[in-house]
mmCIF file of C-alpha atoms in Angstrom:
data_model
loop_
_atom_site.group_PDB
_atom_site.id
_atom_site.type_symbol
_atom_site.label_atom_id
_atom_site.label_comp_id
_atom_site.label_asym_id
_atom_site.label_seq_id
_atom_site.Cartn_x
_atom_site.Cartn_y
_atom_site.Cartn_z
ATOM 1 C CA MET A 1459 22.049 50.377 46.694
ATOM 2 C CA SER A 1460 23.214 49.364 50.979
ATOM 3 C CA VAL A 1461 22.408 45.138 51.213
ATOM 4 C CA ASP A 1462 22.301 43.445 54.471
ATOM 5 C CA GLN A 1463 21.952 39.855 55.431
ATOM 6 C CA LEU A 1464 20.200 38.943 58.091
ATOM 7 C CA SER A 1465 20.277 35.331 59.703
ATOM 8 C CA ALA A 1466 19.325 33.132 62.570
ATOM 9 C CA PRO A 1467 20.059 29.448 63.502
ATOM 10 C CA LEU A 1468 16.487 27.155 63.555
ATOM 11 C CA SER A 1469 16.112 23.658 62.789
ATOM 12 C CA LYS A 1470 15.654 22.538 59.627
ATOM 13 C CA ASP A 1471 11.670 22.567 59.748
ATOM 14 C CA GLN A 1472 11.546 26.184 61.096
ATOM 15 C CA ALA A 1473 14.379 27.530 58.843
ATOM 16 C CA TYR A 1474 12.418 26.325 55.804
ATOM 17 C CA ALA A 1475 9.110 27.751 57.462
ATOM 18 C CA LEU A 1476 10.285 30.717 57.698
ATOM 19 C CA VAL A 1477 11.805 31.665 53.981
ATOM 20 C CA ASP A 1478 7.999 30.163 52.931
ATOM 21 C CA ALA A 1479 6.947 32.898 55.261
ATOM 22 C CA VAL A 1480 9.117 35.566 54.112
ATOM 23 C CA MET A 1481 8.950 34.853 50.235
ATOM 24 C CA GLU A 1482 5.081 35.421 50.290
ATOM 25 C CA ARG A 1483 5.489 38.916 51.025
ATOM 26 C CA ASP A 1484 7.272 41.393 48.994
ATOM 27 C CA ASP A 1485 8.118 43.894 51.240
ATOM 28 C CA LEU A 1486 10.607 42.070 53.804
ATOM 29 C CA ALA A 1487 13.466 40.607 51.542
ATOM 30 C CA LEU A 1488 15.477 40.209 47.943
ATOM 31 C CA THR A 1489 15.689 36.787 48.835
ATOM 32 C CA ALA A 1490 15.549 34.017 51.652
ATOM 33 C CA SER A 1491 17.030 30.731 51.650
ATOM 34 C CA ALA A 1492 17.896 27.797 54.549
ATOM 35 C CA HIS A 1493 21.223 26.309 54.716
ATOM 36 C CA GLU A 1494 22.962 23.248 56.433
ATOM 37 C CA ASN A 1495 26.275 23.724 58.070
ATOM 38 C CA GLU A 1496 27.847 20.502 56.481
ATOM 39 C CA GLU A 1497 30.521 20.547 59.349
ATOM 40 C CA THR A 1498 28.446 21.006 61.852
ATOM 41 C CA GLY A 1499 25.308 20.020 61.023
ATOM 42 C CA GLU A 1500 22.972 23.190 62.338
ATOM 43 C CA TRP A 1501 20.788 24.907 59.976
ATOM 44 C CA PHE A 1502 20.446 28.572 59.604
ATOM 45 C CA PHE A 1503 17.947 30.840 57.977
ATOM 46 C CA GLU A 1504 19.208 33.818 55.975
ATOM 47 C CA ALA A 1505 17.249 36.722 54.179
ATOM 48 C CA THR A 1506 19.202 39.196 52.082
ATOM 49 C CA CYS A 1507 17.495 42.792 52.232
ATOM 50 C CA ASP A 1508 17.712 46.597 52.095
ATOM 51 C CA SER A 1509 19.588 48.473 53.987
ATOM 52 C CA PRO A 1510 18.414 48.504 57.131
ATOM 53 C CA PRO A 1511 15.951 45.466 57.196
ATOM 54 C CA ASP A 1512 12.524 45.747 59.220
ATOM 55 C CA LEU A 1513 14.032 44.048 61.937
ATOM 56 C CA ALA A 1514 10.829 44.077 64.105
ATOM 57 C CA ALA A 1515 8.705 42.874 60.958
ATOM 58 C CA PHE A 1516 10.977 39.570 60.577
ATOM 59 C CA VAL A 1517 10.418 39.452 64.464
ATOM 60 C CA GLU A 1518 7.059 39.183 64.213
ATOM 61 C CA LEU A 1519 6.723 36.943 61.319
ATOM 62 C CA ALA A 1520 9.166 34.479 63.223
ATOM 63 C CA ARG A 1521 6.826 34.741 65.998
ATOM 64 C CA GLN A 1522 3.697 34.181 64.274
ATOM 65 C CA THR A 1523 5.080 31.422 61.898
ATOM 66 C CA LEU A 1524 7.317 28.929 64.472
ATOM 67 C CA GLY A 1525 5.542 30.632 67.723
ATOM 68 C CA GLY A 1526 8.363 31.915 69.603
ATOM 69 C CA THR A 1527 11.039 34.282 69.086
ATOM 70 C CA VAL A 1528 13.719 34.619 67.179
ATOM 71 C CA GLU A 1529 17.346 36.289 67.785
ATOM 72 C CA PHE A 1530 18.197 37.701 64.244
ATOM 73 C CA SER A 1531 21.776 38.805 63.575
ATOM 74 C CA VAL A 1532 22.205 41.804 60.817
ATOM 75 C CA ALA A 1533 25.571 42.197 58.806
ATOM 76 C CA PRO A 1534 26.158 44.245 55.628
ATOM 77 C CA ILE A 1535 26.959 43.126 52.133
ATOM 78 C CA ASP A 1536 29.865 44.226 50.581
ATOM 79 C CA PRO A 1537 28.317 45.668 47.434
ATOM 80 C CA GLU A 1538 31.789 45.160 45.636
ATOM 81 C CA ILE A 1539 31.800 41.611 45.642
ATOM 82 C CA ASN A 1540 29.513 39.262 43.516
ATOM 83 C CA TRP A 1541 28.699 37.149 46.024
ATOM 84 C CA VAL A 1542 26.677 34.814 44.216
ATOM 85 C CA ALA A 1543 29.693 34.455 41.744
ATOM 86 C CA ARG A 1544 32.271 33.697 44.752
ATOM 87 C CA SER A 1545 30.073 31.565 46.434
ATOM 88 C CA LEU A 1546 29.839 29.280 43.517
ATOM 89 C CA GLU A 1547 33.408 29.366 42.170
ATOM 90 C CA GLY A 1548 34.834 25.804 42.371
ATOM 91 C CA LEU A 1549 31.481 23.921 42.453
ATOM 92 C CA ALA A 1550 31.933 20.186 40.342
ATOM 93 C CA PRO A 1551 29.969 19.952 37.473
ATOM 94 C CA VAL A 1552 26.767 18.053 37.824
ATOM 95 C CA MET A 1553 25.537 15.036 35.722
ATOM 96 C CA ALA A 1554 21.335 14.391 36.015
ATOM 97 C CA GLY A 1555 19.185 13.647 33.050
ATOM 98 C CA GLY A 1556 22.075 13.108 30.511
ATOM 99 C CA PHE A 1557 23.018 16.609 30.985
ATOM 100 C CA TYR A 1558 26.646 18.187 31.978
ATOM 101 C CA VAL A 1559 26.269 21.279 33.429
ATOM 102 C CA TYR A 1560 29.806 23.148 34.275
ATOM 103 C CA GLY A 1561 31.598 26.466 34.890
ATOM 104 C CA SER A 1562 33.993 27.890 33.090
ATOM 105 C CA HIS A 1563 36.312 26.933 35.918
ATOM 106 C CA GLU A 1564 36.115 23.448 34.972
ATOM 107 C CA THR A 1565 39.170 22.353 32.698
ATOM 108 C CA GLY A 1566 38.939 18.788 32.642
ATOM 109 C CA PRO A 1567 37.524 16.936 29.609
ATOM 110 C CA ILE A 1568 33.634 16.703 28.804
ATOM 111 C CA PRO A 1569 32.439 13.093 29.414
ATOM 112 C CA GLY A 1570 31.101 11.502 26.240
ATOM 113 C CA GLY A 1571 27.363 11.033 25.288
ATOM 114 C CA LEU A 1572 25.988 13.951 27.604
ATOM 115 C CA THR A 1573 24.399 17.124 26.852
ATOM 116 C CA ALA A 1574 27.010 19.600 27.820
ATOM 117 C CA MET A 1575 25.989 23.109 29.566
ATOM 118 C CA ARG A 1576 28.247 25.885 30.093
ATOM 119 C CA ILE A 1577 26.538 28.084 33.054
ATOM 120 C CA ASP A 1578 28.561 30.268 35.002
ATOM 121 C CA ALA A 1579 27.766 31.673 38.131
ATOM 122 C CA ALA A 1580 25.941 35.328 37.615
ATOM 123 C CA GLN A 1581 23.547 37.675 39.344
ATOM 124 C CA ALA A 1582 20.828 34.977 38.519
ATOM 125 C CA PHE A 1583 19.140 31.817 40.026
ATOM 126 C CA GLY A 1584 20.072 28.519 38.429
ATOM 127 C CA THR A 1585 23.452 26.573 38.031
ATOM 128 C CA GLY A 1586 22.279 23.388 37.607
ATOM 129 C CA HIS A 1587 23.303 22.480 41.042
ATOM 130 C CA HIS A 1588 20.373 22.703 43.351
ATOM 131 C CA GLU A 1589 18.154 19.805 43.624
ATOM 132 C CA THR A 1590 15.208 21.746 42.185
ATOM 133 C CA THR A 1591 17.137 21.940 38.929
ATOM 134 C CA THR A 1592 18.471 18.262 38.772
ATOM 135 C CA GLY A 1593 15.359 17.206 39.044
ATOM 136 C CA CYS A 1594 13.707 19.183 36.309
ATOM 137 C CA LEU A 1595 16.795 17.905 34.074
ATOM 138 C CA GLU A 1596 15.689 14.561 35.129
ATOM 139 C CA ALA A 1597 12.423 14.797 34.170
ATOM 140 C CA ILE A 1598 13.156 16.749 30.732
ATOM 141 C CA ASN A 1599 15.328 13.717 29.830
ATOM 142 C CA ILE A 1600 11.960 11.257 30.951
ATOM 143 C CA LEU A 1601 9.545 13.289 28.687
ATOM 144 C CA LEU A 1602 12.285 13.250 26.044
ATOM 145 C CA LYS A 1603 12.522 9.499 26.119
ATOM 146 C CA ARG A 1604 9.102 9.187 25.366
ATOM 147 C CA ARG A 1605 8.245 12.577 22.766
ATOM 148 C CA LYS A 1606 9.589 15.923 21.254
ATOM 149 C CA PRO A 1607 7.461 18.575 22.521
ATOM 150 C CA ARG A 1608 7.454 21.493 20.114
ATOM 151 C CA HIS A 1609 5.933 24.409 21.693
ATOM 152 C CA MET A 1610 7.814 25.026 25.248
ATOM 153 C CA ILE A 1611 8.315 27.245 27.549
ATOM 154 C CA ASP A 1612 10.466 27.552 30.486
ATOM 155 C CA VAL A 1613 8.553 29.986 33.640
ATOM 156 C CA GLY A 1614 11.039 31.542 36.389
ATOM 157 C CA THR A 1615 14.204 30.691 33.915
ATOM 158 C CA GLY A 1616 17.052 32.331 36.133
ATOM 159 C CA THR A 1617 20.044 31.298 33.890
ATOM 160 C CA GLY A 1618 18.243 29.845 31.468
ATOM 161 C CA VAL A 1619 19.464 26.487 32.260
ATOM 162 C CA LEU A 1620 16.486 24.466 31.634
ATOM 163 C CA ALA A 1621 15.114 26.368 28.449
ATOM 164 C CA ILE A 1622 18.906 25.772 27.514
ATOM 165 C CA ALA A 1623 18.871 21.759 28.005
ATOM 166 C CA LEU A 1624 15.452 21.944 25.774
ATOM 167 C CA ALA A 1625 16.712 23.957 23.207
ATOM 168 C CA LYS A 1626 20.056 21.468 23.085
ATOM 169 C CA ARG A 1627 18.269 18.532 23.136
ATOM 170 C CA THR A 1628 15.184 19.092 20.424
ATOM 171 C CA LYS A 1629 16.737 21.616 18.406
ATOM 172 C CA THR A 1630 13.463 23.843 18.616
ATOM 173 C CA PRO A 1631 12.897 26.900 19.765
ATOM 174 C CA VAL A 1632 11.545 27.477 23.659
ATOM 175 C CA ILE A 1633 10.497 30.455 25.372
ATOM 176 C CA ALA A 1634 12.428 31.434 28.733
ATOM 177 C CA SER A 1635 10.498 33.786 30.893
ATOM 178 C CA ASP A 1636 11.323 35.490 34.174
ATOM 179 C CA ILE A 1637 10.278 38.499 35.986
ATOM 180 C CA ASP A 1638 13.824 39.341 36.691
ATOM 181 C CA PRO A 1639 15.411 41.850 33.865
ATOM 182 C CA ILE A 1640 18.818 40.484 34.609
ATOM 183 C CA SER A 1641 17.471 36.798 34.405
ATOM 184 C CA VAL A 1642 16.734 37.697 30.820
ATOM 185 C CA THR A 1643 20.008 39.774 30.323
ATOM 186 C CA THR A 1644 21.458 36.147 31.542
ATOM 187 C CA THR A 1645 19.321 33.845 29.748
ATOM 188 C CA ILE A 1646 20.181 35.544 26.482
ATOM 189 C CA ALA A 1647 23.921 35.556 27.569
ATOM 190 C CA ASN A 1648 23.616 31.631 28.118
ATOM 191 C CA ALA A 1649 21.906 31.090 25.369
ATOM 192 C CA GLU A 1650 24.377 32.592 22.987
ATOM 193 C CA GLN A 1651 27.346 30.906 24.859
ATOM 194 C CA ASN A 1652 25.959 27.233 24.216
ATOM 195 C CA GLY A 1653 25.329 27.610 21.083
ATOM 196 C CA VAL A 1654 21.435 27.686 20.809
ATOM 197 C CA GLY A 1655 21.456 31.768 20.686
ATOM 198 C CA LYS A 1656 18.790 31.265 18.111
ATOM 199 C CA LEU A 1657 16.462 29.217 19.733
ATOM 200 C CA ILE A 1658 16.003 30.656 22.929
ATOM 201 C CA VAL A 1659 13.197 33.643 22.781
ATOM 202 C CA ALA A 1660 14.002 35.511 26.192
ATOM 203 C CA VAL A 1661 10.814 37.292 27.692
ATOM 204 C CA GLN A 1662 10.565 39.686 30.962
ATOM 205 C CA ALA A 1663 7.025 38.595 32.092
ATOM 206 C CA THR A 1664 4.940 38.049 35.298
ATOM 207 C CA GLY A 1665 4.123 34.467 35.523
ATOM 208 C CA LEU A 1666 2.677 33.882 31.990
ATOM 209 C CA ASN A 1667 1.541 37.707 30.975
ATOM 210 C CA ASN A 1668 3.462 38.818 28.251
ATOM 211 C CA PRO A 1669 2.048 38.934 24.511
ATOM 212 C CA THR A 1670 4.867 36.580 23.304
ATOM 213 C CA ILE A 1671 3.771 33.889 25.496
ATOM 214 C CA THR A 1672 -0.093 34.587 24.941
ATOM 215 C CA GLN A 1673 0.789 34.877 21.348
ATOM 216 C CA ASN A 1674 3.004 31.058 21.090
ATOM 217 C CA GLY A 1675 0.550 29.205 22.726
ATOM 218 C CA PRO A 1676 -1.008 27.051 23.888
ATOM 219 C CA TYR A 1677 2.174 24.864 24.583
ATOM 220 C CA ASP A 1678 2.792 20.733 25.086
ATOM 221 C CA LEU A 1679 5.418 21.934 27.460
ATOM 222 C CA ILE A 1680 5.765 23.939 30.192
ATOM 223 C CA VAL A 1681 8.377 24.046 32.955
ATOM 224 C CA ALA A 1682 8.339 26.398 35.976
ATOM 225 C CA ASN A 1683 11.425 25.734 38.356
ATOM 226 C CA ILE A 1684 10.186 28.214 41.239
ATOM 227 C CA LEU A 1685 8.168 28.362 44.733
ATOM 228 C CA ALA A 1686 5.482 26.242 46.121
ATOM 229 C CA GLY A 1687 3.485 29.355 46.626
ATOM 230 C CA PRO A 1688 4.260 30.837 43.184
ATOM 231 C CA LEU A 1689 3.357 27.624 41.550
ATOM 232 C CA MET A 1690 -0.105 27.769 43.405
ATOM 233 C CA ALA A 1691 -0.976 30.922 42.452
ATOM 234 C CA LEU A 1692 0.082 29.987 38.623
ATOM 235 C CA ALA A 1693 -2.164 27.048 38.293
ATOM 236 C CA PRO A 1694 -5.107 28.540 36.473
ATOM 237 C CA SER A 1695 -2.793 30.531 34.002
ATOM 238 C CA VAL A 1696 -0.853 27.410 33.270
ATOM 239 C CA GLY A 1697 -4.471 25.274 32.836
ATOM 240 C CA ARG A 1698 -5.082 28.105 30.169
ATOM 241 C CA ALA A 1699 -1.842 28.098 28.217
ATOM 242 C CA ALA A 1700 -1.654 24.285 28.461
ATOM 243 C CA GLN A 1701 -2.891 22.146 25.703
ATOM 244 C CA LYS A 1702 -4.619 18.920 25.814
ATOM 245 C CA GLY A 1703 -1.493 16.202 26.147
ATOM 246 C CA ALA A 1704 0.955 18.882 27.551
ATOM 247 C CA THR A 1705 3.230 17.885 30.017
ATOM 248 C CA ILE A 1706 3.888 20.088 32.828
ATOM 249 C CA ILE A 1707 7.095 19.796 35.026
ATOM 250 C CA LEU A 1708 7.095 21.927 38.357
ATOM 251 C CA SER A 1709 9.563 22.221 41.044
ATOM 252 C CA GLY A 1710 10.779 24.165 43.718
ATOM 253 C CA ILE A 1711 9.016 22.001 46.167
ATOM 254 C CA LEU A 1712 9.478 21.164 49.396
ATOM 255 C CA THR A 1713 8.416 17.791 49.953
ATOM 256 C CA HIS A 1714 5.519 18.632 53.023
ATOM 257 C CA GLN A 1715 4.015 21.180 50.081
ATOM 258 C CA ALA A 1716 3.630 18.473 46.903
ATOM 259 C CA ARG A 1717 0.103 17.701 47.531
ATOM 260 C CA GLY A 1718 -0.906 21.441 47.908
ATOM 261 C CA VAL A 1719 0.841 22.275 44.456
ATOM 262 C CA ILE A 1720 -0.702 18.897 43.110
ATOM 263 C CA ASN A 1721 -4.307 19.976 44.189
ATOM 264 C CA ALA A 1722 -3.473 23.272 42.649
ATOM 265 C CA TYR A 1723 -3.446 22.001 39.160
ATOM 266 C CA ALA A 1724 -5.736 19.006 39.552
ATOM 267 C CA ARG A 1725 -8.370 21.889 40.053
ATOM 268 C CA GLN A 1726 -7.344 23.006 36.311
ATOM 269 C CA GLY A 1727 -7.245 19.399 34.932
ATOM 270 C CA MET A 1728 -4.049 18.299 35.002
ATOM 271 C CA THR A 1729 -3.240 14.842 36.509
ATOM 272 C CA LEU A 1730 -0.227 13.500 38.508
ATOM 273 C CA THR A 1731 1.672 11.263 36.350
ATOM 274 C CA GLN A 1732 5.594 11.096 38.111
ATOM 275 C CA LYS A 1733 6.825 12.363 41.066
ATOM 276 C CA LEU A 1734 11.292 12.731 41.427
ATOM 277 C CA GLN A 1735 12.802 13.282 45.347
ATOM 278 C CA ARG A 1736 15.757 14.810 45.794
ATOM 279 C CA LYS A 1737 16.774 15.394 49.494
ATOM 280 C CA GLU A 1738 13.838 17.380 51.006
ATOM 281 C CA TRP A 1739 12.900 18.554 47.463
ATOM 282 C CA THR A 1740 10.625 17.247 44.835
ATOM 283 C CA THR A 1741 9.788 17.233 41.056
ATOM 284 C CA LEU A 1742 6.655 17.329 39.796
ATOM 285 C CA MET A 1743 5.742 15.931 36.142
ATOM 286 C CA LEU A 1744 1.444 16.475 35.731
ATOM 287 C CA GLU A 1745 -0.322 15.496 31.732
ATOM 288 C CA MET A 1746 -3.350 18.094 31.020
ATOM 289 C CA LYS A 1747 -6.320 15.930 30.352
#
């Protein structure tokens, strides 16, 4: 399959707004992201698309979203290179919530007193370096200081880092679900590598729509690190899957989107108990009443 990268320099707010608009559709891009060039301070919108991308559709969506014309550049991506792995090579280990997340390239000693997880770059989202993931790890740590959940699910598991974190700390089985079959395969491999292969039940599912998920509910902990739009759409399903008193940890939420997510879950009987913020990203902790 031929793949192209489409990009445009924008302001930070514009880049994130366009990411949200693109990800609300399923016909434009495989992925979309906003990032800052730390040397120049310039922000960019980027999208990875099947080749050739629908440039006219991107221009029209940008006009509707941003109110002006955006000039996009398009460049082919070499299919022989694992760009995810290349971009993450050499990343420093992450410490968050008493967890230590590192790649196989890291040769230094593992600090004592931390729960270590080896998560290598793969064709799936989630090495522990993004603020949404570290926010979830901190939220998990906060919860585990209060109580030990027994029926847990990580929705949109990516590489399985959050499910693995829960399994390592609680020694209890965790359901790990993702819509992407590559993520399911990656999660299984990472769970085995981290010594919790027997505790992780990885399933492919759209949201919570899977017999294994239904049969193992209701849950006293539901973690979902995806995006604000999908999180709001998922609220009714989470409400049905959560038992009374359950903790729900949500991330992948830009700060300006948090109120909309909180309101969507409040309508399902869940109330906000804590909010964690890292840069422009917010992680929410809610309780099912």
